[in-house]
XYZ file of C-alpha atoms in Angstrom:
569
model
C 49.190 -32.021 22.856
C 49.260 -35.651 21.704
C 45.519 -35.929 22.225
C 44.896 -32.805 20.119
C 47.117 -34.072 17.314
C 45.347 -37.381 17.288
C 41.953 -35.726 17.003
C 43.152 -33.492 14.209
C 44.495 -36.479 12.314
C 41.276 -38.390 12.727
C 39.240 -35.408 11.591
C 41.407 -34.844 8.522
C 40.728 -38.449 7.424
C 36.947 -37.978 7.433
C 35.788 -38.051 3.770
C 34.342 -34.821 2.408
C 32.600 -34.154 -0.899
C 32.501 -31.089 -3.134
C 29.953 -31.120 -5.996
C 29.802 -28.813 -9.029
C 27.282 -28.695 -11.878
C 27.647 -26.913 -15.210
C 25.299 -26.496 -18.169
C 22.012 -26.760 -16.244
C 18.915 -25.004 -17.625
C 18.863 -21.334 -16.684
C 17.794 -20.804 -13.087
C 17.652 -24.535 -12.261
C 21.193 -25.248 -11.024
C 20.320 -25.114 -7.316
C 17.163 -27.191 -7.781
C 19.089 -29.913 -9.630
C 21.901 -29.972 -7.074
C 19.454 -30.208 -4.175
C 17.865 -33.231 -5.853
C 21.119 -35.218 -5.858
C 21.767 -37.813 -3.165
C 25.487 -37.031 -3.271
C 24.716 -33.449 -2.246
C 22.264 -34.402 0.470
C 24.778 -36.825 2.039
C 28.001 -34.887 1.480
C 28.334 -34.182 5.207
C 27.221 -37.621 6.377
C 29.317 -39.148 9.151
C 29.135 -42.613 7.510
C 30.754 -41.646 4.192
C 33.120 -44.238 2.796
C 34.913 -44.699 -0.528
C 32.379 -47.288 -1.597
C 29.410 -45.072 -0.685
C 30.917 -42.042 -2.452
C 31.375 -44.013 -5.678
C 27.828 -45.366 -5.483
C 26.391 -41.879 -4.892
C 28.426 -40.548 -7.824
C 27.059 -43.141 -10.272
C 23.549 -42.657 -8.884
C 23.806 -38.885 -9.488
C 24.059 -39.425 -13.246
C 20.714 -41.230 -13.319
C 19.188 -38.650 -10.957
C 20.245 -35.787 -13.213
C 18.910 -37.573 -16.288
C 15.494 -38.058 -14.650
C 15.288 -34.500 -13.359
C 16.260 -33.014 -16.722
C 13.397 -34.919 -18.351
C 11.059 -33.067 -15.971
C 12.205 -29.844 -17.658
C 11.723 -31.348 -21.122
C 15.312 -32.370 -21.870
C 15.036 -36.007 -22.974
C 18.324 -36.058 -24.937
C 20.653 -34.605 -22.346
C 24.125 -36.120 -21.963
C 26.151 -35.895 -18.763
C 29.939 -35.909 -18.515
C 30.742 -36.973 -14.948
C 34.035 -37.195 -13.123
C 35.060 -38.087 -9.572
C 38.484 -37.119 -8.246
C 39.991 -37.880 -4.833
C 42.430 -35.545 -3.122
C 43.344 -37.106 0.234
C 40.053 -37.133 2.183
C 38.346 -34.749 -0.298
C 36.225 -36.118 -3.142
C 35.469 -33.708 -5.980
C 32.445 -34.652 -8.093
C 31.902 -32.706 -11.335
C 28.932 -32.953 -13.688
C 28.836 -31.179 -17.044
C 25.474 -31.280 -18.820
C 24.847 -30.997 -22.553
C 21.123 -30.381 -22.802
C 20.628 -31.467 -26.374
C 17.479 -30.825 -28.362
C 14.397 -29.885 -26.331
C 10.943 -31.420 -26.552
C 8.407 -28.976 -28.026
C 4.727 -28.821 -27.203
C 2.836 -29.838 -30.332
C -0.761 -29.853 -29.088
C -2.657 -28.504 -26.053
C -6.232 -29.641 -25.484
C -8.100 -28.128 -22.516
C -11.803 -28.921 -22.151
C -14.086 -27.537 -19.433
C -17.479 -29.107 -18.777
C -20.124 -28.546 -16.132
C -21.248 -25.157 -14.818
C -17.773 -23.672 -15.322
C -18.092 -24.081 -19.092
C -19.969 -20.766 -19.265
C -17.955 -19.035 -16.495
C -16.045 -16.044 -17.955
C -13.134 -16.707 -15.586
C -12.604 -20.178 -17.066
C -13.007 -18.787 -20.573
C -10.177 -16.346 -19.827
C -8.092 -19.183 -18.364
C -8.414 -21.195 -21.570
C -7.657 -18.133 -23.737
C -4.551 -17.345 -21.671
C -3.482 -20.893 -20.838
C 0.159 -20.830 -19.656
C 1.242 -23.548 -22.097
C 0.938 -23.058 -25.858
C 1.981 -25.042 -28.934
C 5.593 -24.250 -29.759
C 6.687 -23.882 -26.122
C 9.499 -26.006 -24.718
C 7.807 -28.778 -22.784
C 8.266 -28.871 -19.010
C 6.599 -31.268 -16.597
C 6.860 -28.544 -13.932
C 4.925 -26.100 -16.129
C 2.365 -28.815 -16.861
C 1.809 -29.529 -13.153
C 1.552 -25.780 -12.468
C -1.097 -25.418 -15.199
C -3.156 -28.193 -13.604
C -2.941 -26.424 -10.262
C -4.166 -23.214 -11.939
C -7.359 -24.988 -12.996
C -7.969 -26.502 -9.564
C -7.133 -23.237 -7.787
C -9.557 -21.239 -9.924
C -12.250 -23.844 -9.332
C -11.806 -23.644 -5.556
C -11.841 -19.831 -5.638
C -15.119 -19.757 -7.588
C -17.117 -22.409 -5.765
C -16.716 -25.541 -7.915
C -16.012 -27.786 -4.968
C -17.155 -31.025 -6.644
C -14.970 -30.581 -9.723
C -12.257 -32.976 -10.821
C -9.816 -33.569 -13.637
C -11.313 -36.441 -15.606
C -8.326 -36.634 -17.950
C -4.788 -35.467 -17.342
C -2.364 -36.969 -19.809
C 0.889 -36.023 -21.488
C 2.140 -37.966 -24.507
C 5.861 -37.434 -25.048
C 7.529 -38.733 -28.213
C 11.284 -38.395 -27.599
C 12.135 -39.491 -31.119
C 10.021 -36.693 -32.620
C 10.887 -34.297 -29.761
C 7.202 -33.518 -29.346
C 4.640 -33.560 -26.546
C 0.852 -33.425 -26.523
C -1.129 -32.302 -23.466
C -4.709 -33.342 -22.726
C -6.636 -31.860 -19.772
C -10.365 -32.367 -19.234
C -12.012 -30.761 -16.210
C -15.587 -31.466 -15.092
C -16.547 -28.684 -12.672
C -19.905 -30.060 -11.578
C -22.273 -27.472 -10.074
C -21.236 -24.087 -8.737
C -22.082 -23.398 -5.097
C -23.696 -20.224 -3.799
C -23.441 -18.201 -0.614
C -25.917 -19.104 2.104
C -27.300 -16.245 4.194
C -24.487 -15.150 6.555
C -25.262 -15.852 10.208
C -23.617 -13.135 12.286
C -23.183 -13.559 16.049
C -24.879 -11.024 18.276
C -22.438 -8.203 18.850
C -22.120 -4.472 19.601
C -23.536 -3.369 16.242
C -26.758 -4.413 14.585
C -27.183 -6.897 11.772
C -28.220 -4.142 9.359
C -24.757 -2.590 9.672
C -23.042 -5.969 9.326
C -25.007 -6.539 6.133
C -23.609 -3.270 4.757
C -20.117 -4.647 5.400
C -20.959 -7.826 3.471
C -19.906 -7.600 -0.209
C -22.410 -10.243 -1.361
C -25.978 -11.378 -0.791
C -27.414 -14.805 -0.075
C -27.723 -16.661 -3.375
C -24.754 -14.965 -5.046
C -22.214 -17.324 -6.677
C -19.411 -18.222 -4.288
C -16.133 -16.321 -4.667
C -13.245 -16.710 -2.239
C -12.239 -13.074 -2.848
C -15.562 -11.933 -1.387
C -14.988 -14.002 1.746
C -11.631 -12.236 2.108
C -13.295 -8.863 1.441
C -15.824 -9.499 4.227
C -13.014 -10.381 6.626
C -11.119 -7.216 5.691
C -14.251 -5.060 6.037
C -14.846 -6.401 9.532
C -11.177 -5.954 10.490
C -11.081 -2.393 9.157
C -14.447 -1.313 10.551
C -12.970 -0.382 13.926
C -15.646 -2.265 15.872
C -13.784 -5.536 16.436
C -10.452 -6.532 17.926
C -10.736 -9.990 16.390
C -12.789 -11.061 13.395
C -12.719 -14.449 11.693
C -14.566 -15.560 8.561
C -14.209 -19.075 7.183
C -16.087 -20.808 4.384
C -17.407 -24.209 5.515
C -16.756 -25.878 2.167
C -16.553 -29.374 3.674
C -20.064 -28.939 5.088
C -21.639 -27.652 1.875
C -25.146 -28.858 1.131
C -28.062 -28.107 -1.182
C -25.826 -26.035 -3.463
C -24.912 -23.585 -0.691
C -21.852 -22.797 1.429
C -22.211 -21.438 4.969
C -19.720 -19.121 6.641
C -18.385 -19.451 10.176
C -18.127 -15.903 11.543
C -16.552 -15.021 14.888
C -16.402 -11.462 16.241
C -14.826 -10.019 19.377
C -15.737 -6.335 19.901
C -13.124 -3.722 20.659
C -13.331 -1.479 23.724
C -16.167 1.031 23.435
C -14.124 4.050 24.537
C -10.712 5.043 23.237
C -8.484 7.695 24.802
C -5.395 9.245 23.280
C -2.760 11.717 24.441
C 0.452 12.977 22.944
C 3.052 15.677 23.207
C 5.387 16.957 20.564
C 7.180 19.825 18.976
C 6.926 21.424 15.563
C 8.898 24.366 14.359
C 5.751 25.952 12.890
C 3.644 25.394 16.014
C 6.149 25.170 18.869
C 5.469 22.779 21.765
C 2.138 21.024 21.413
C -0.219 18.792 23.351
C -2.933 16.556 21.963
C -5.831 14.892 23.790
C -8.574 12.754 22.286
C -11.601 10.631 23.155
C -13.785 8.425 20.957
C -16.941 6.419 21.520
C -16.527 3.748 18.870
C -20.146 2.592 18.795
C -22.756 5.015 20.071
C -25.568 2.749 18.879
C -26.159 -0.458 16.938
C -25.920 1.441 13.667
C -22.233 1.913 14.419
C -22.293 5.691 14.824
C -19.191 7.219 16.426
C -18.640 10.290 18.550
C -15.215 11.831 19.105
C -13.690 14.931 20.632
C -10.133 16.174 20.510
C -8.035 19.097 21.652
C -4.839 20.305 20.009
C -2.947 22.913 22.002
C 0.265 24.637 20.906
C 2.123 27.932 21.096
C 0.612 29.022 17.762
C -2.719 27.220 17.387
C -5.290 25.964 19.885
C -8.163 23.865 18.625
C -11.067 21.932 20.154
C -13.233 19.853 17.854
C -16.010 17.280 17.912
C -17.254 14.876 15.274
C -20.313 12.652 15.021
C -19.703 10.071 12.303
C -22.294 7.855 10.656
C -20.208 5.323 8.659
C -21.385 2.902 5.972
C -24.164 5.333 5.089
C -25.127 3.684 1.822
C -23.692 1.846 -1.163
C -22.686 5.145 -2.780
C -21.801 7.255 0.272
C -19.215 5.800 2.636
C -19.938 8.041 5.628
C -21.748 11.192 6.731
C -20.563 13.313 9.634
C -21.359 16.414 11.687
C -18.478 18.509 13.013
C -17.857 21.500 15.221
C -14.620 23.368 15.839
C -13.334 26.183 18.002
C -9.945 27.444 16.870
C -7.602 30.192 18.013
C -4.420 31.008 16.113
C -1.707 33.605 16.524
C 1.123 33.926 14.019
C 3.606 36.668 13.231
C 1.166 38.054 10.655
C -2.341 37.469 12.007
C -4.571 36.579 14.940
C -7.904 34.841 14.667
C -10.632 33.190 16.703
C -13.086 31.056 14.761
C -16.050 28.805 15.398
C -17.374 26.487 12.710
C -20.115 23.905 12.534
C -20.844 21.764 9.525
C -21.499 18.453 7.870
C -19.611 16.288 5.381
C -19.794 13.084 3.396
C -17.129 10.775 1.994
C -17.237 8.413 -0.958
C -15.083 6.959 -3.711
C -15.690 7.989 -7.293
C -13.729 6.601 -10.256
C -10.908 5.581 -7.898
C -10.691 9.027 -6.256
C -11.580 9.832 -2.653
C -14.323 12.455 -2.624
C -15.270 14.584 0.382
C -18.104 17.070 0.184
C -18.842 19.465 3.018
C -20.746 22.519 4.090
C -19.822 24.586 7.146
C -20.925 27.788 8.808
C -17.844 29.794 9.823
C -17.768 32.721 12.201
C -14.269 34.192 12.437
C -12.944 37.257 14.207
C -9.499 38.083 12.862
C -6.860 40.762 13.158
C -4.414 41.402 10.343
C -2.034 44.350 10.640
C -4.093 46.914 12.586
C -7.515 45.892 11.237
C -9.927 43.711 13.217
C -12.896 42.231 11.371
C -15.605 39.645 11.989
C -17.122 37.605 9.154
C -19.823 34.960 9.040
C -19.776 32.723 5.968
C -21.653 29.592 4.824
C -19.086 27.634 2.816
C -19.909 24.593 0.674
C -16.909 22.724 -0.680
C -15.706 19.527 -2.295
C -12.322 17.780 -2.496
C -11.059 14.972 -4.709
C -7.810 13.285 -3.769
C -5.808 10.216 -4.669
C -2.540 8.645 -3.542
C -0.441 6.099 -5.417
C 2.416 4.688 -3.316
C 4.365 1.475 -2.828
C 4.608 2.379 0.872
C 2.843 5.384 2.416
C 5.247 5.400 5.395
C 8.452 5.569 3.322
C 7.870 5.497 -0.399
C 10.311 4.671 -3.166
C 7.691 5.285 -5.810
C 4.609 7.330 -5.055
C 2.494 10.341 -5.893
C -0.485 12.224 -4.533
C -2.827 14.772 -6.076
C -5.803 16.690 -4.717
C -8.222 19.340 -5.965
C -10.345 21.404 -3.561
C -13.175 23.764 -4.516
C -15.064 26.007 -2.080
C -17.034 29.245 -2.072
C -19.791 31.356 -0.556
C -22.432 33.877 -1.618
C -23.824 36.976 0.065
C -27.265 35.811 -0.986
C -26.855 32.675 1.188
C -26.100 33.565 4.831
C -22.662 35.035 4.069
C -21.038 38.431 4.538
C -18.957 38.054 1.366
C -19.003 36.271 -1.964
C -15.933 34.267 -2.907
C -14.720 31.228 -4.821
C -11.490 29.346 -4.152
C -9.579 26.517 -5.813
C -6.498 24.736 -4.424
C -4.430 22.062 -6.184
C -1.779 20.087 -4.305
C 0.607 17.475 -5.634
C 3.626 15.433 -4.574
C 5.895 13.049 -6.471
C 8.553 10.639 -5.136
C 10.849 8.527 -7.291
C 13.720 6.316 -6.149
C 17.162 7.006 -7.614
C 19.520 4.068 -7.329
C 19.348 1.928 -4.214
C 19.633 4.728 -1.638
C 18.484 7.969 -3.251
C 15.073 9.603 -3.715
C 13.885 12.537 -5.809
C 11.030 14.411 -4.107
C 9.048 17.297 -5.519
C 5.845 18.942 -4.333
C 3.740 21.926 -5.241
C 0.618 23.850 -4.263
C -1.319 26.331 -6.377
C -4.346 28.262 -5.127
C -6.550 31.100 -6.353
C -9.366 33.130 -4.793
C -11.902 35.459 -6.339
C -13.635 37.610 -3.692
C -15.790 40.744 -3.806
C -14.419 42.209 -0.532
C -10.921 41.002 0.305
C -10.809 42.949 3.588
C -13.607 40.769 4.979
C -12.026 37.497 3.854
C -10.975 35.665 7.068
C -7.290 35.050 7.614
C -7.914 31.275 7.555
C -9.063 31.614 3.930
C -6.222 33.861 2.768
C -2.980 32.545 1.360
C 0.347 32.876 3.177
C 3.714 31.240 2.482
C 6.631 30.139 4.618
C 7.104 27.245 7.010
C 8.103 23.578 7.027
C 5.569 22.547 4.354
C 6.066 25.675 2.270
C 9.272 27.727 1.849
C 11.587 26.504 4.570
C 13.947 29.484 4.628
C 11.151 31.673 6.064
C 9.025 31.566 9.209
C 5.531 30.087 9.275
C 3.091 32.246 7.229
C 5.547 35.145 7.153
C 5.318 35.675 3.374
C 2.590 37.322 1.330
C 1.343 40.690 0.087
C 1.838 43.603 2.483
C -0.143 46.729 3.331
C 1.050 50.317 3.261
C 2.853 49.741 6.587
C 4.746 46.792 5.087
C 2.847 44.280 7.234
C 1.928 40.934 5.663
C -1.835 40.674 5.110
C -2.110 37.524 2.963
C -2.986 37.127 -0.682
C -5.557 35.997 -3.213
C -3.188 33.574 -4.928
C -0.599 31.010 -3.906
C 2.112 29.146 -5.791
C 4.807 27.265 -3.878
C 6.995 24.322 -4.821
C 10.020 22.315 -3.771
C 12.675 20.093 -5.333
C 14.682 17.781 -3.081
C 17.267 15.031 -3.333
C 17.566 12.640 -0.406
C 20.260 10.006 0.078
C 20.409 7.376 2.837
C 24.105 6.951 3.650
C 23.442 4.321 6.312
C 20.521 1.915 6.634
C 18.223 4.374 8.424
C 20.212 7.627 8.324
C 20.661 10.032 5.467
C 20.798 13.604 4.282
C 18.995 15.893 1.871
C 19.593 18.914 -0.356
C 16.603 21.028 -1.357
C 15.326 24.281 -2.733
C 11.891 25.803 -2.111
C 10.293 28.607 -4.112
C 7.077 30.545 -4.559
C 4.968 33.063 -2.649
C 1.471 34.258 -1.836
C 0.353 36.995 -4.244
C -2.323 39.462 -5.177
C -0.910 39.519 -8.691
C 0.863 36.747 -10.562
C 3.546 39.278 -11.484
C 4.588 39.722 -7.828
C 8.136 38.564 -6.946
C 8.949 34.966 -6.003
C 10.889 34.036 -2.870
C 13.565 31.321 -2.795
C 15.338 29.271 -0.179
C 17.948 26.518 -0.200
C 18.869 24.116 2.535
C 20.224 20.845 3.840
C 18.647 18.272 6.101
C 19.181 15.133 8.145
C 16.850 12.134 7.737
C 16.112 9.274 10.135
C 13.801 6.405 9.274
C 12.215 5.885 12.684
C 9.514 3.306 13.548
C 6.851 6.065 13.430
C 7.938 7.445 10.078
C 10.633 9.617 8.606
C 11.999 12.322 10.923
C 13.204 15.339 8.955
C 15.473 18.025 10.425
C 16.103 20.885 7.968
C 18.127 24.074 7.970
C 17.292 26.498 5.163
C 18.244 30.013 4.138
C 16.030 32.467 2.317
C 18.331 33.623 -0.456
C 15.846 36.022 -2.073
C 15.462 38.264 0.994
C 17.905 41.052 1.772
C 18.422 39.847 5.355
C 18.941 36.227 4.216
C 16.845 34.647 7.020
C 17.459 31.141 8.376
C 14.753 28.584 9.028
C 15.042 25.533 11.272
C 12.357 22.857 10.846
C 11.531 19.455 12.341
C 8.853 17.291 10.760
C 7.824 13.779 11.838
C 5.496 11.622 9.827
C 4.913 9.461 6.753
C 5.484 10.503 3.147
C 1.762 10.452 2.330
């Protein structure tokens, strides 16, 4: 006990310092405090009364110097130091006084950069202007902006030939003079790719510049990203050899490690619309040196079985991203229809005006049974889809939207048993409400004009109901009916949903929602409604949604139970 008391007494006699600062420029309190020696040494084991007093007096000069960095040359500091047993309390109250104002800014660019539009924009939007409060920190940042832009655009020999600030404290004015001589601009040398699993012609398509183009660091980054995202390489490295530049050119050091040629996938799951399901997949990532890919996959479930193949020819041209050939065998059995279909076709993908564009043509042969009628149709269907997604995070978005427009059709005069035209518009909007809530709405509208509806395959008709439609009703259980009151699908579709989601815990939350709409043969047909509640879990693979809904528009008031796993977009 005596030993403990002695230690406590010795510890209580160890000097300690508390420091407070008032009146600092907005947002700079912590920076000023961290620059004070009395703060940095407040926990020092060698503190003494003499050292504390010396640090306190030194802090006044330190504050005065640091405030001048922010343009306050007339600041006054009221300092006090109070001792309470072993505790020293240091207080500093700052009166900033009149600020120094920028009177003149002179920025001159010479050399090749003089005619560079990027440097012209930098001068026009220079971060310091006459009339601003002068700050040495802002001045140093503006110099770095010039040097950073020069490095990004290949002016590796450039230098600041004049960098001067004249401060007149009596007149509270400052003049800034910056002269930058860029020297010559360097150009890209011809990229030297290592021998790898794909040919140089494909690698050139992934290169966003040509030999002799002016150097831009953003294009070096774009090349690295293109190689990383191509799917051919596990590791890709691209570095500009700026220190080894010569003859006006910059070489690139490129390293590539190919990924495994074959990729196999397998998965099991459950969906309330499909029941238990199994997925198997195989991909040959590089069939040849042109980077062509071949893949096959099987998706088996209690409702839908599908086997498909795809031969993809990526990086087709500057305007077309990829061209592919597909085949598909699909069998589906729902409460309203049965079908067996085989399709073969081709597609292309590109980007147009910021929208993803996919054009396709496929030959579909489908044998389908709806109600008591069994029909077989063969149709050649060209189509095109434009889509776009805006999202802060596609996995779990606080602010996002998506929109797509699909057009397709066929003609009896072109290898088809029927003539039809179809348009489908889909949209989704997510907006955060407060820190934990989200408003989510989605909608789909579709319309079909067809000369013989009875021969229109079930896969091209519209049905409603299910986890991505009206959740109070079973999958594809809604739509126009025949004389025996059996659902046969419709020419038109309009479904929507409004939902509020709130995360009560970090990764757990709940939702309230209502879904509405139907599949129709006439826009005057009745609309179905459902309301429901759900549980949400933000899992590592995406949001898991468990919903219970009730169809309030139907006489029997059906219940729907739905589980959906996946990202928002």
